[in-house]
Each structure stands twice: as C-alpha cells, then as structure tokens.
XYZ file of C-alpha atoms in Angstrom:
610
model
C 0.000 0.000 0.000
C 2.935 2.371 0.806
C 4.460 1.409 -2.690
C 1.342 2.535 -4.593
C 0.894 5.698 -2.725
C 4.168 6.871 -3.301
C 3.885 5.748 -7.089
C 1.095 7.790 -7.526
C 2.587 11.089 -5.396
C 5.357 10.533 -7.668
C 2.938 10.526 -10.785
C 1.594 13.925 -9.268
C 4.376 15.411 -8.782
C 5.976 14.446 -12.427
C 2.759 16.086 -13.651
C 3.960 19.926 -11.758
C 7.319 19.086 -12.415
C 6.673 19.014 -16.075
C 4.496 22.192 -16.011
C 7.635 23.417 -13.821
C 9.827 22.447 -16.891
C 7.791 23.874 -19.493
C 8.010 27.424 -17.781
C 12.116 27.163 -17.615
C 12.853 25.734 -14.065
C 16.279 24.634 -13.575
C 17.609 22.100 -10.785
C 21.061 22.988 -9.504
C 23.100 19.683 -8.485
C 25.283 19.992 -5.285
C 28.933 19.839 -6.207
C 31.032 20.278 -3.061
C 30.288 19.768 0.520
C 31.676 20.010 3.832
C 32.722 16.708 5.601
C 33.542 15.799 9.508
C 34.683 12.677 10.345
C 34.024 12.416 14.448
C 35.376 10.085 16.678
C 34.128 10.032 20.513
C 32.268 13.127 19.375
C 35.457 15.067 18.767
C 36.658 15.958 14.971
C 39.157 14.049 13.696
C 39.263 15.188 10.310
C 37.480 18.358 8.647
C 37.460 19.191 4.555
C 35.430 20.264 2.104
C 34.803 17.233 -0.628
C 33.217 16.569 -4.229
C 30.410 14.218 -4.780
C 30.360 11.351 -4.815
C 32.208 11.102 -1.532
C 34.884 8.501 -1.669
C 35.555 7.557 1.808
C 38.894 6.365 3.121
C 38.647 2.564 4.171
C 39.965 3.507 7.746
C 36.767 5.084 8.264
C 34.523 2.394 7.670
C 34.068 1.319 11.049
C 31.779 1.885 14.288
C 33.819 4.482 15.696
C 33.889 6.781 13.694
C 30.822 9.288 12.249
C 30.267 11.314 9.180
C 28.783 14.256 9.092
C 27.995 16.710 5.993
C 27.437 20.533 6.091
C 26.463 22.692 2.878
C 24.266 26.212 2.845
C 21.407 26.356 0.583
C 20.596 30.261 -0.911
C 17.520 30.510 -2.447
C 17.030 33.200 -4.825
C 14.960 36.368 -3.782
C 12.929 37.048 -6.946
C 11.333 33.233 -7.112
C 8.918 32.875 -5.286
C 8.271 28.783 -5.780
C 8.331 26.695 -3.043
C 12.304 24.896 -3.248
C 13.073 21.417 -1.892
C 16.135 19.379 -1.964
C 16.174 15.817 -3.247
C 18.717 13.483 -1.376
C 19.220 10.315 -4.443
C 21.908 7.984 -2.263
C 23.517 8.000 1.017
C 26.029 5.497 2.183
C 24.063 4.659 5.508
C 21.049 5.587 7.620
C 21.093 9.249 8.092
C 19.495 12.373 10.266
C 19.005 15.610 8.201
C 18.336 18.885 9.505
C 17.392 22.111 8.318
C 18.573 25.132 10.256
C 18.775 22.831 13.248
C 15.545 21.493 12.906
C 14.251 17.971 11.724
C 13.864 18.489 7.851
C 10.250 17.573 6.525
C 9.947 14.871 4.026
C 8.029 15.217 0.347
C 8.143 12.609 -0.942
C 7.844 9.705 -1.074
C 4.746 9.982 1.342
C 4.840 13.125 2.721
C 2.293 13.191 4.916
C 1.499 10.173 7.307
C -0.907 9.865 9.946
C 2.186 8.452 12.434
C 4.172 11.717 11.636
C 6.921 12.636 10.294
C 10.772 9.818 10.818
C 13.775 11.309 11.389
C 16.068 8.807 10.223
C 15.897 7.803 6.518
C 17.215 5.507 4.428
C 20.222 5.994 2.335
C 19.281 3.380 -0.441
C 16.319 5.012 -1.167
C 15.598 8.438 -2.906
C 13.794 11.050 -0.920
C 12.840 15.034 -1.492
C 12.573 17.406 1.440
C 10.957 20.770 1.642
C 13.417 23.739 2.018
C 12.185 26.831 3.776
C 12.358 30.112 2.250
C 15.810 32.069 2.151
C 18.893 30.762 3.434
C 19.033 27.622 4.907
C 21.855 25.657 6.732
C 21.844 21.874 6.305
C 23.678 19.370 8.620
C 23.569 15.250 7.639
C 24.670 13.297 9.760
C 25.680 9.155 9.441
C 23.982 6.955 11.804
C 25.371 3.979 11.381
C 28.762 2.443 9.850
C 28.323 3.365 5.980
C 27.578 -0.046 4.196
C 29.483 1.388 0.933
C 32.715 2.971 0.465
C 31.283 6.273 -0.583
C 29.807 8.528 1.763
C 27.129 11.053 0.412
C 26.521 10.401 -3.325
C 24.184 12.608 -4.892
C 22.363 15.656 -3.591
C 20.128 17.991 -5.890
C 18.356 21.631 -4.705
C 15.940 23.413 -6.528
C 11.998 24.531 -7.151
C 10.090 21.380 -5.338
C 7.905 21.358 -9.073
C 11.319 20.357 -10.809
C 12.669 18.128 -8.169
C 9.552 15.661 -8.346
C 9.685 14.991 -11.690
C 13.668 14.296 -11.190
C 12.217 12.250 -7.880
C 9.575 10.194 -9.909
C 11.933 9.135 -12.487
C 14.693 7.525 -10.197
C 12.310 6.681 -7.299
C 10.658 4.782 -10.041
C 13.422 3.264 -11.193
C 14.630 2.054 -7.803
C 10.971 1.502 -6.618
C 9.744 -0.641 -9.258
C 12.183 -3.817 -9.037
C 11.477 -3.823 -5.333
C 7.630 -3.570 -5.811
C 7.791 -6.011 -8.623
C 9.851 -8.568 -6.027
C 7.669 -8.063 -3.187
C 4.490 -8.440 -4.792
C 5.706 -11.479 -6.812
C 7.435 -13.078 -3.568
C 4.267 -12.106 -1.074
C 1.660 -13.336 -3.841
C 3.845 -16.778 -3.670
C 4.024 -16.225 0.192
C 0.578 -16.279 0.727
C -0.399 -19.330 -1.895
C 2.566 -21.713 -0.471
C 1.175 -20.896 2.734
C -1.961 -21.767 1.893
C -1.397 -24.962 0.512
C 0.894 -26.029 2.766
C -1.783 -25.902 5.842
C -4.062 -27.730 3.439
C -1.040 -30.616 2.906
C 1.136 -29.938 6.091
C 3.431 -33.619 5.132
C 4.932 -31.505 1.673
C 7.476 -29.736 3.577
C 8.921 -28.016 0.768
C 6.141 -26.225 0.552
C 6.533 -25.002 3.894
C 10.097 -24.116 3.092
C 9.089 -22.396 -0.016
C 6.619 -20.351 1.755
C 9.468 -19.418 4.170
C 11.675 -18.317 1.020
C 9.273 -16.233 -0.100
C 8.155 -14.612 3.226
C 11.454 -13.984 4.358
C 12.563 -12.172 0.659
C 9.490 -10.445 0.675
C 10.106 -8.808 4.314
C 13.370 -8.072 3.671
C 12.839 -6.052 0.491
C 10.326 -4.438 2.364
C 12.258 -3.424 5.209
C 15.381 -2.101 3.690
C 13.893 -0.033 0.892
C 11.910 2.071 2.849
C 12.311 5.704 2.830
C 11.359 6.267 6.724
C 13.293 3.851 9.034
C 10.770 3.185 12.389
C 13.584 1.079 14.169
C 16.759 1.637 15.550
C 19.524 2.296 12.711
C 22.222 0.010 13.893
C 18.866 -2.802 14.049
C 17.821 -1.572 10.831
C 21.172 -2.210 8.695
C 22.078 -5.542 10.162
C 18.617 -6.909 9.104
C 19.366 -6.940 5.380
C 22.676 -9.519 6.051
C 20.358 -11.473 8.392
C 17.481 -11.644 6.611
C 20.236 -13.028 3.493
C 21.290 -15.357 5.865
C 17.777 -16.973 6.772
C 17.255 -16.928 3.336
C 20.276 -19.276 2.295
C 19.512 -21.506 5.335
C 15.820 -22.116 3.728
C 17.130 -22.452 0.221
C 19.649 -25.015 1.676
C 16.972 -26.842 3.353
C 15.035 -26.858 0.348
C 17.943 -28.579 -1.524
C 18.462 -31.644 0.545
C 14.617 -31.618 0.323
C 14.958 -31.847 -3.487
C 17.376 -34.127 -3.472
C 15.625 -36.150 -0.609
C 18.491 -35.599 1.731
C 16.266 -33.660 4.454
C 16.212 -35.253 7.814
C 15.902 -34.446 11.313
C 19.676 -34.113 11.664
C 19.802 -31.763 8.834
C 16.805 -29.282 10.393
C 18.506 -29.565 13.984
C 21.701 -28.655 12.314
C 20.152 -25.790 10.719
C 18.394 -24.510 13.737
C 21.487 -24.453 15.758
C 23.426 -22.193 13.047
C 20.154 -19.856 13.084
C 20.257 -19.949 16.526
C 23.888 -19.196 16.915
C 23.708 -16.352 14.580
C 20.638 -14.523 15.560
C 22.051 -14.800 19.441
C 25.152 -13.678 18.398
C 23.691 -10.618 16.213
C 21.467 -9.396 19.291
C 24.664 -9.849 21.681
C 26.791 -8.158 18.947
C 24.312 -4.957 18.310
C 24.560 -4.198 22.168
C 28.274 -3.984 21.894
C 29.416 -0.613 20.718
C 32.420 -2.504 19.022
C 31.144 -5.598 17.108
C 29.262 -4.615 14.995
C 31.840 -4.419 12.099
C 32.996 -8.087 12.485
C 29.413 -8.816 12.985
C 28.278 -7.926 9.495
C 31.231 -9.182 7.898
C 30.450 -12.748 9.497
C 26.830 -12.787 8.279
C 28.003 -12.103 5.038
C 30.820 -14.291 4.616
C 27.945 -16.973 6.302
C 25.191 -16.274 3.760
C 27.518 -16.327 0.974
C 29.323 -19.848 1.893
C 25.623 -21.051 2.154
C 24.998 -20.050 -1.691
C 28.061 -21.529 -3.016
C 27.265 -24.495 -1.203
C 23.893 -24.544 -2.711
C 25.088 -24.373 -5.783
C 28.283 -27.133 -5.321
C 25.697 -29.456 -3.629
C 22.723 -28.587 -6.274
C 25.326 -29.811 -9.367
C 26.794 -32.817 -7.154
C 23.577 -34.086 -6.547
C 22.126 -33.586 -10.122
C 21.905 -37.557 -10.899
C 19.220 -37.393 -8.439
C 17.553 -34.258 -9.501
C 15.429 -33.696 -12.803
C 17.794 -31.856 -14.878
C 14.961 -29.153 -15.281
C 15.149 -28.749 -11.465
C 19.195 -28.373 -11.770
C 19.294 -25.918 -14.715
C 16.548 -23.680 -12.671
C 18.187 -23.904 -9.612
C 21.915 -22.975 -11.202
C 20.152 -20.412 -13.176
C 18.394 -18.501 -10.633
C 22.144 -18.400 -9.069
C 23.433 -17.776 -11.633
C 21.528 -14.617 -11.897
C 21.375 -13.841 -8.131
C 25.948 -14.101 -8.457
C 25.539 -11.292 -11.254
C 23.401 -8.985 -9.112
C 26.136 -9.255 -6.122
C 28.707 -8.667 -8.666
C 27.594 -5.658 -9.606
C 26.793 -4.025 -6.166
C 29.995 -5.145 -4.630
C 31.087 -2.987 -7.935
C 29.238 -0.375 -6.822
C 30.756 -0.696 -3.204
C 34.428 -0.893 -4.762
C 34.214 1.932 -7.255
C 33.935 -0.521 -10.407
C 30.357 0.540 -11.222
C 28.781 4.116 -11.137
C 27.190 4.638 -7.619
C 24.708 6.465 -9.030
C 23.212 3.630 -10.753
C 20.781 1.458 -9.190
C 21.324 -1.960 -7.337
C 20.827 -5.152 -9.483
C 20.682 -7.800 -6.796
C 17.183 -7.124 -6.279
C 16.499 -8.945 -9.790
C 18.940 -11.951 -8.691
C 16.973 -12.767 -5.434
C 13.620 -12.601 -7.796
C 15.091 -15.368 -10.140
C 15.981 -17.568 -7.288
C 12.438 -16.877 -6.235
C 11.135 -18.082 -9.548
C 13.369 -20.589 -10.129
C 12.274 -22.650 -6.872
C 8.496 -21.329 -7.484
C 9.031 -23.512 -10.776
C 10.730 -26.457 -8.596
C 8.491 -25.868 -5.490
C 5.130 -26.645 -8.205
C 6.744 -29.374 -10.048
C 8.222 -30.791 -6.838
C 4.876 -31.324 -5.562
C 3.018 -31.897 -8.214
C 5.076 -34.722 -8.597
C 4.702 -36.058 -5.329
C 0.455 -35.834 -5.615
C 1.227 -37.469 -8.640
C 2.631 -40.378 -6.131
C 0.197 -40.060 -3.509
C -2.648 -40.618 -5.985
C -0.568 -44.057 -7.415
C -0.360 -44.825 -4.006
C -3.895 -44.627 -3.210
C -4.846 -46.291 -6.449
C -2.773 -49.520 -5.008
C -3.963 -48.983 -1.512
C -6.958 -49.274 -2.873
C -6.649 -52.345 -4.939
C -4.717 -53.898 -2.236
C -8.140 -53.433 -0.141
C -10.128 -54.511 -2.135
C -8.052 -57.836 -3.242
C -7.663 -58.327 0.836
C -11.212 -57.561 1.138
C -12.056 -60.620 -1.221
C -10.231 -62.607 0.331
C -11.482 -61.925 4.151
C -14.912 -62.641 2.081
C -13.693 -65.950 0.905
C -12.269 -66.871 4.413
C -15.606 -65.130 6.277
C -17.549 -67.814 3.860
C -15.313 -70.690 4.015
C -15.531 -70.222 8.387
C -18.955 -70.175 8.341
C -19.383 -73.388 6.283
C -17.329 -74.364 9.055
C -19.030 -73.456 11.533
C -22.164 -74.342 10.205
C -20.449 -77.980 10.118
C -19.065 -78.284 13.299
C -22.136 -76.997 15.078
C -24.025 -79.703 12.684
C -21.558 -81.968 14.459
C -21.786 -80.893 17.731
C -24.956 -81.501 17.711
C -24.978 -84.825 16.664
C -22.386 -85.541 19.344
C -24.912 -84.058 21.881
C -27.714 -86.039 20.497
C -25.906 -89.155 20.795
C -24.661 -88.628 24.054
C -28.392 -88.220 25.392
C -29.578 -91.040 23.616
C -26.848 -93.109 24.831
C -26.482 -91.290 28.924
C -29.933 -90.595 29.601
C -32.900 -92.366 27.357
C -30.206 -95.271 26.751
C -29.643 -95.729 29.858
C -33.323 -95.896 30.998
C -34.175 -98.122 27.877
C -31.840 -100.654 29.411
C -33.103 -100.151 33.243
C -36.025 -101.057 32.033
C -35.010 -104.052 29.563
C -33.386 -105.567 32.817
C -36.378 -105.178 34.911
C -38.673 -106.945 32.155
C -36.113 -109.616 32.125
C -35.726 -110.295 35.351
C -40.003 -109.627 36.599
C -38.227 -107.012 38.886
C -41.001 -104.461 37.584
C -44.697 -104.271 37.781
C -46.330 -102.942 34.960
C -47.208 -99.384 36.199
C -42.831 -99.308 36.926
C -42.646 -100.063 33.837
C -45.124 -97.685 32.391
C -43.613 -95.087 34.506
C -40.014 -95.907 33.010
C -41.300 -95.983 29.373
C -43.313 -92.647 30.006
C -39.748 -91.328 31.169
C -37.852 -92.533 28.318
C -40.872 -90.701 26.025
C -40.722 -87.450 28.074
C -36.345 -87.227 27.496
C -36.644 -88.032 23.490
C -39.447 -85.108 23.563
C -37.515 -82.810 25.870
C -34.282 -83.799 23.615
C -36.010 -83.454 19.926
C -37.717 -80.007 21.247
C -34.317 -78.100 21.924
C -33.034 -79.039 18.843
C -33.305 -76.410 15.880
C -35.380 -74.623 18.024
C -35.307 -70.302 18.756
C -33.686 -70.772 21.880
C -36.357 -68.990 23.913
C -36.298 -69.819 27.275
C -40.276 -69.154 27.665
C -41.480 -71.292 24.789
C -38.828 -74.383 25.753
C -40.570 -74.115 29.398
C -44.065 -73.831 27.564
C -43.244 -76.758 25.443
C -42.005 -78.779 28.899
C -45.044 -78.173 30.268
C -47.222 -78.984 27.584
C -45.780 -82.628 27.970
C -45.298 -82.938 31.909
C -48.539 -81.295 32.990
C -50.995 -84.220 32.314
C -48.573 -86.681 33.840
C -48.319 -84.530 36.578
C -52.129 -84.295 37.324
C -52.877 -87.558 36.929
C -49.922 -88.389 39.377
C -52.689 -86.006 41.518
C -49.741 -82.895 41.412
C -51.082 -79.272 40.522
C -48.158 -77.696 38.800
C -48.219 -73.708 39.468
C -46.326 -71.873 37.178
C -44.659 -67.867 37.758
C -42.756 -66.655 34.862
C -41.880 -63.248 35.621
C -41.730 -60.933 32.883
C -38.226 -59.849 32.696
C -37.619 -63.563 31.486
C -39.843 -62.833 28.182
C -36.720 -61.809 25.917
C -34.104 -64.212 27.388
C -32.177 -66.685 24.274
C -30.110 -69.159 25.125
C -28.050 -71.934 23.301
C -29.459 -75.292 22.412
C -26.986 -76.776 24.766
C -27.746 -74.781 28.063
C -31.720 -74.735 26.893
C -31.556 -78.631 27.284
C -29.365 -78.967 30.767
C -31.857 -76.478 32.169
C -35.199 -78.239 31.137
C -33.699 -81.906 32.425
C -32.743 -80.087 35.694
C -36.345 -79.057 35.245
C -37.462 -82.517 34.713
C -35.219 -83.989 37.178
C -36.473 -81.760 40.152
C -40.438 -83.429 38.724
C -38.977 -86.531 38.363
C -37.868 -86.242 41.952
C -41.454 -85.112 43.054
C -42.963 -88.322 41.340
C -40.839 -90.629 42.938
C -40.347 -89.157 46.203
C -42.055 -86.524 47.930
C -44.945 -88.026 48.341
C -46.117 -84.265 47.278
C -49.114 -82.404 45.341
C -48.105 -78.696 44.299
C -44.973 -78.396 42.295
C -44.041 -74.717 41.816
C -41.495 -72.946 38.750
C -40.568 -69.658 39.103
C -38.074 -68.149 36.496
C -36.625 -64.301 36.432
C -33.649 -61.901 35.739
C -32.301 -59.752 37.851
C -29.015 -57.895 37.464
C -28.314 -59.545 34.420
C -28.427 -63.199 36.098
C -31.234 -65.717 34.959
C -33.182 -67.106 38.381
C -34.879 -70.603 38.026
C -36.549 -71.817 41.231
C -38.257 -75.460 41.697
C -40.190 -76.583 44.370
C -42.803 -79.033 45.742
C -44.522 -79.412 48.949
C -43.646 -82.818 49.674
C -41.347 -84.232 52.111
C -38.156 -82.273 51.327
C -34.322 -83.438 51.351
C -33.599 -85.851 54.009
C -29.280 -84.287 53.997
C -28.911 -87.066 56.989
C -29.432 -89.835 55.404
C -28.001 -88.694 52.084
C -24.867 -86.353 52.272
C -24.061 -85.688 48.984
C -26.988 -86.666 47.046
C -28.986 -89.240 45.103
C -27.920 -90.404 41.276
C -30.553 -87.508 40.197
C -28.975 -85.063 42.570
C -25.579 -85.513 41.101
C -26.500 -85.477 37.560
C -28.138 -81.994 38.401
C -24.510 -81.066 39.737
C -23.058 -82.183 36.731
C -25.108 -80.113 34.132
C -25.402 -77.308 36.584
C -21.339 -77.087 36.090
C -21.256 -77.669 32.310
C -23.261 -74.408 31.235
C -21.481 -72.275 33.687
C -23.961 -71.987 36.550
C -24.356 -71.866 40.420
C -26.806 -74.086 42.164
C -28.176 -74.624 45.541
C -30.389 -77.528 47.082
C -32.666 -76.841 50.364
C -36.195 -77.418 52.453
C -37.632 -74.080 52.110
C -39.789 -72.548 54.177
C -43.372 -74.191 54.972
C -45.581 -74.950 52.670
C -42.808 -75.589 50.456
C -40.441 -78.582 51.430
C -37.453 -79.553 48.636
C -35.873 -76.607 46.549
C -33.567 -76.720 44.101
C -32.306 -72.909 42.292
C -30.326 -72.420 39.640
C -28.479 -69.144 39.070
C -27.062 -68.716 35.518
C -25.216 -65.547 34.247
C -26.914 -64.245 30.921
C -23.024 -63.031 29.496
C -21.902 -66.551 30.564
C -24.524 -68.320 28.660
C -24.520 -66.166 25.304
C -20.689 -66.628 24.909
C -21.722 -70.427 25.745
C-alpha cells in the first residue's frame, strides 16, 4: 500500500514538475560539501569534498561518524516553493534544516504516524526547504555499508525536483515492488497450501523463502526507518542469511536428503547467529565483524547450494538443476555488480541489481516448489490407487475366508450336535431303555414301573427333539415342557403352578444350556414323582441384574441331607449339568408350605458366549 501511494505522489508530482519544466525551471546539483569525520564526538578530520564522496577505508568502522554541512541560498525574486532531493547515502542518516528535523516530500509526505527522522540511504527522498537561506547538517547513523559517503544531492523549485524524484524513485521503486508483490503473492499461496497438505514440507520451506525475501525487500527499501539504525542495517545480512539456510533446506529436500539431523543442524546455526547478532548490536564494538560474518555466512551457504545442487544432479530432474543454477546464476551477477558499486567498479549512481537476482531464485524454486509437488500428488494418488486395490483384493479374500468359516461353523455346530444327540440317547434315554429291559427280564417291575419308566424314556426323546433347531427362547422351551409334563403330573394327583416373571420374556439361550436347564427341570419333577410323596410343584423363572433365576419346588417331604450327604444319582446329575453351562446351584427345604428346593443361578453373558 505504501508502494502505490508513493507511485502515484510521484505521478503527481511528475505532472507539476513538467508544467515546472515547461516554464524554464532549472535544478542545480550539489557539487562540493563540507565533511567531519568524528570520533568520541570530537573531529578528527574536517574538509570540504566533491560528490560522490569517496571515503577512506579507515573510516569504515563503528567508531567513527560522518557528518555533511552545505548552505542552501535561495534566490529572492522566485517565489516557488524549493526542496532538496537526497538520491543515495552510504548509511542511515538524520538531516536537519537550520537545526531542525527536515520535513519529508516525498515519497509519502504526509502520514498519519508523523513525520521519521532517520531515513534511508538506499532510497531516494525530497525534502521541503524553507524560504531564504538555509543551513543543512547530515549526519551518518550507522557504519556506511558502501565505500562512498554522500553520493548525490540535488536543490531546486520542489515542481522540478519531483519529476527528477519520480523518475529515479521509479526506477529504484519498481524492481522492489515487482519482487515483493511477486514473492508475497507466492508467500501467501505456499502458505496456503501447505496448511491444506502440512506432510509436503517443501512447501513449507518455499513459503518461508518467499516470506522472508518479501520482508526483507520491504524493510530495507523504505524511505522512513521506524527502528533503531544500527537494528535496521544488520537486518538486510540477516534476513540473506535466513534466506540461504531455507534455500539449503530446500535442496536436501529436493534431493531427498532432508532429515531431522539436517533441520537440527540448521536450527542451531540460526540460533547461533541470531544470538550472536542481538549480543553483537549491544556492543558498541562488534558490529563491524558482525556484518562481515553474516556475510561471509550467507555467501558460503549459496556456493554451497550451488556445489551441492550440481553434485547431486543424478538425483535431480535436470529441469530442477538448470533452474536452480540459473536462478544463481543470476542472483551471483546482481552481487557482482553491487559489490562494484561498493568498490568503485560501477557508477554509484546507478541502481542496485541484486534485487532482480533474489527474484530469479524466487522463480526458479516457485518452478521447482510446483513441479516438486506436483510430482509427489502425482505419487500419492498411485499410491492410493494400489492402496486401494490392495483393499479390495484383501477384502475378497477376508470374504472368501468369512464364507469358508462359516461353512465351518455351520459344520461343526451340525456336528456338535450330533455328538450331543448321541450322548443323550446313549447317557440318559439309553440308559433308561436298558433299566427297564433288565427289569422286564428279570419280573423285577410291575407294569405301572414299567409304564412309569417308558413314560420317562418318552418325556427325554421329547424334551431332547424339542431343543433341537429350536429359537432358543427360554419361555417357549418351558411352555413346550409343560405342555408334555402337565398331564402326567395331574394324573400323578400334582397341581403344577407356574410364575414366569416378565423380565424372562426376551431371554435366548443356546441349544446346549436350553436342554441342561429343562432336564434339571425334569429332574427336580422326576424327583417329586418318585419321592415326595407331594401335590403342588411350583417354577418360578426371572432376571435380575443380568443373572437368569430358576426356582423349583414341591410341597412334599423335602431333602432328608442325613441320610443322604451328597446326594442321590438324580442329585448328582443336576450337579453335573449345573457345572457344564457355567452356573451356580443350591439344594434346600424351604420354608413351609414348600419342602425340597432346588435354584439355579445362571449368568446371561456366561450363557450367550456359551
């Protein structure tokens, strides 16, 4: 924004200026001037000098200050405003006016912030003169960062000094403006895209290229400096430096060379040097060394660049290589021809050409940055692609082997079941068959035994065909029970009362702990048959805290524990199936009218995984 209003101030003031030509204005350039050179605040040398002021090299140092004296007279008879226009100075400077802060023109030469007093030598500025005779003292506020002192200084009518001012501000403004607006507009895009894809680190890199060039041209081609001077100048060799350090790390990046050792190693170095600047700025003495060390840092880092860039072509595309080289290439050229500018090779007045180095090295890893990732979205969308098949080919297969287990299971439970019918035929209705053979044989049984044994045998092969294939609801198995047991109950003269509490309604269980259940169910009837000599037989079934409650009683006799310690046949085959589906069970004469009890307490989690 400060670019484009001084642009167009300029453009205003190259419209007067050329009115002011038209009518015969002349601009008078400064020839000689007086120069101080103060050490400790006392003058060590005094003379009157031409411009541009070659300074000796023993004065390029912290200790000592130049300062520049001249008198301005201003013709009586013209009455237009007069200004002087200040084109280079060799470092920050003060300038005042009759002892008073002189007041800028241009560029910007009004700002809501006021007025700086300390302006930059790199960049061309026009002050206002006051009428009559005027006294001007500049004065150095920092080490010069040239060998020439004050360069060029013009006075005349402020209408022909803004046209000289537009031309040269434009042609020193315009390379930076072109650089910052190119680097910034990459800034902001690379940072951007980098939040969006935080794993491509060279874009993060890039954007740090870009941001730091962009800052830096910002900073040290203003016209107004708002920090301190000796602050000011040493950001331009530090700003270099963290500029190498990025392109570096965006080299081993290229050349996939990047790792954590590399980043810590280039951390410490920043770290080191930005500790050392701040340490070295507070001295009054080391500063000089201190510039000359960032420099001779930043520039080792670039011809390392370049030495590693062309080492390490085999495993760069040689587009990348040739960009890279290029961009130095161009960047080497621009330093050339300021340092010829510092040593006297190359006119000081004309204008700096590093600015258009640093904007090919911008370009040329904008073109390596785009390709570089474009290139590895390239590979991340192969990669998915294969990811992708690989999923789906695994996902097949898991099909195949989901399939090919269930068969399996569907088999094994097939022959589980067998097993299980098998072993009830052959433990329990077997085993009654045969009881009952023997008694035939030997006339051991009277033919309402033997009814009773047959009617037994009947009720198991019901019991055991009913919890086969079936839901595995616990109410309709009971239902089903009872359905075959009441009658034979009632004619034995027992009333069987039934309480199925309604928590029980939604309770499945497996085949296998369905059919233990029911013949503990049947046992505990079997029981009141034979020998309680009882007539109520009472089922009560429930859930409470995730536990299945089955209660059986009768109001017979009850358990005679003295005469039988650990239980009848019945008893312990109860014990047995109680144990095999995972459950607790207890046996006792409950309270009157009730006399034998048997409950059976079976954990719901238990049974499902059962």
């Amino acid at each position: 924004m400060r670019f484009w209003l001084g642009m167009i101030a300029g453009l205003l003031c190259w419209l007067i200026g050329s009115a002011g030509a038209a009518t015969g204005t002349t601009v008078t350039a400064l020839a000689q001037v007086e120069r101080l050179a103060l050490r400790a605040d006392q003058v060590v040398a005094q003379q009157t000098v031409a411009l541009p002021d070659t300074l000796p090299k023993s004065w390029l140092n912290d200790q000592v200050t130049m300062v520049y004296r001249w008198r301005f007279e201003h013709d009586a008879d013209d009455e237009r405003p007069q200004a002087l226009w200040i084109f280079r100075a060799g470092a920050p400077y003060r300038l005042t006016v009759n002892g008073e802060p002189a007041r800028r023109l241009l560029p910007l030469p009004e700002m809501p912030q006021g007025q700086p007093t300390v302006f930059n030598g790199r960049s061309p500025t026009l002050f206002a003169l006051p009428p009559g005779e005027a006294q001007m003292e500049l004065t150095f506020q920092t080490r010069p960062f040239m060998q020439h002192g004050l360069v060029d200084v013009h006075q005349g009518s402020t209408e022909a000094l803004a046209l000289l001012h537009a031309r040269e501000y434009a042609r020193v403004a315009d390379p930076v403006f072109v650089t910052i607006v190119l680097s910034g507009t990459l800034f902001l895009l690379a940072l951007m895209l980098w939040a969006a894809r935080p794993e491509l680190v060279m874009l993060g890199l890039f954007a740090g290229l870009c941001g730091t060039m962009a800052l830096r041209h910002w900073l040290i081609y203003r016209s107004g400096i708002g920090l301190p001077p000796l602050l000011y100048e040493h950001l331009n060799p530090y700003l270099i430096l963290c500029f190498d350090l990025l392109a570096l790390a965006a080299s081993w990046k290229l050349a996939d060379r990047f790792s954590r050792q590399h980043a810590l190693g280039l951390l410490t170095v920043w770290g080191v040097f930005t500790l050392v600047s701040l340490t070295a700025i507070a001295l009054p003495w080391g500063t000089l060394w201190l510039r000359d060390a960032v420099q001779l840092a930043g520039l080792s880092a670039l011809l390392y660049i370049v030495w590693f860039t062309l080492r390490q072509r085999h495993r760069l595309k040689p587009s990348w290589t040739w960009s890279i080289a290029l961009g130095y290439l161009f960047l080497l050229l621009g330093a050339l021809h300021d340092l010829g500018l510092s040593l006297q090779f190359t006119p000081v007045t004309r204008g700096t050409m590093i600015i258009w180095g640093f904007a090919a090295v911008v370009l040329a890893y904008a073109y390596v940055t785009a390709d570089y990732v474009l290139q590895e979205l390239q590979r991340s969308l192969r990669m998915g692609n294969e990811l992708e098949q690989r999923v789906n080919e695994a996902r097949g297969q898991l099909q195949h082997s989901y399939e090919a287990l269930a068969q399996h299971e569907k088999r094994e439970a097939a022959r589980q079941e067998r097993s299980q019918i098998m072993r009830e035929l052959h433990d329990s209705l077997g085993a009654q068959l045969v009881t009952a053979l023997r008694g035939v044989e030997r006339d051991a049984l009277s033919k309402s035994d033997l009814l009773e044994a047959l009617q037994d045998s009947l009720s198991s092969l019901r019991q055991l065909l009913s919890t086969q294939g079936a839901d595995g609801r616990l109410v309709g198995a009971l239902a089903n029970w009872r359905q075959h047991w009441q009658e034979r109950l009632a004619q034995a003269g027992v009333d069987i009362h039934w309480e199925i509490d309604d928590s029980a309604d939604d309770v499945q269980l497996p085949p296998e702990t369905l059919h233990q259940l029911l013949r503990i169910l049947q046992e505990c009837a079997t029981n009141t048959l034979k020998h309680a000599q009882a007539n109520r037989f009472r089922v009560w079934v429930g859930v409470q805290s995730d536990t299945l409650f089955l209660s059986f009683c009768d109001n017979g006799q009850g358990f005679e524990p003295m005469h039988q310690p650990h239980g009848g046949q019945g008893l312990m085959g109860m014990e047995t199936r109680v144990g095999q589906i995972g459950a607790r069970w207890s046996r006792s004469n409950g309270p009157a009218p009730w006399g034998a009890c048997v409950r059976v307490e079976l954990p719901l989690n238990t049974a499902e995984g059962s």
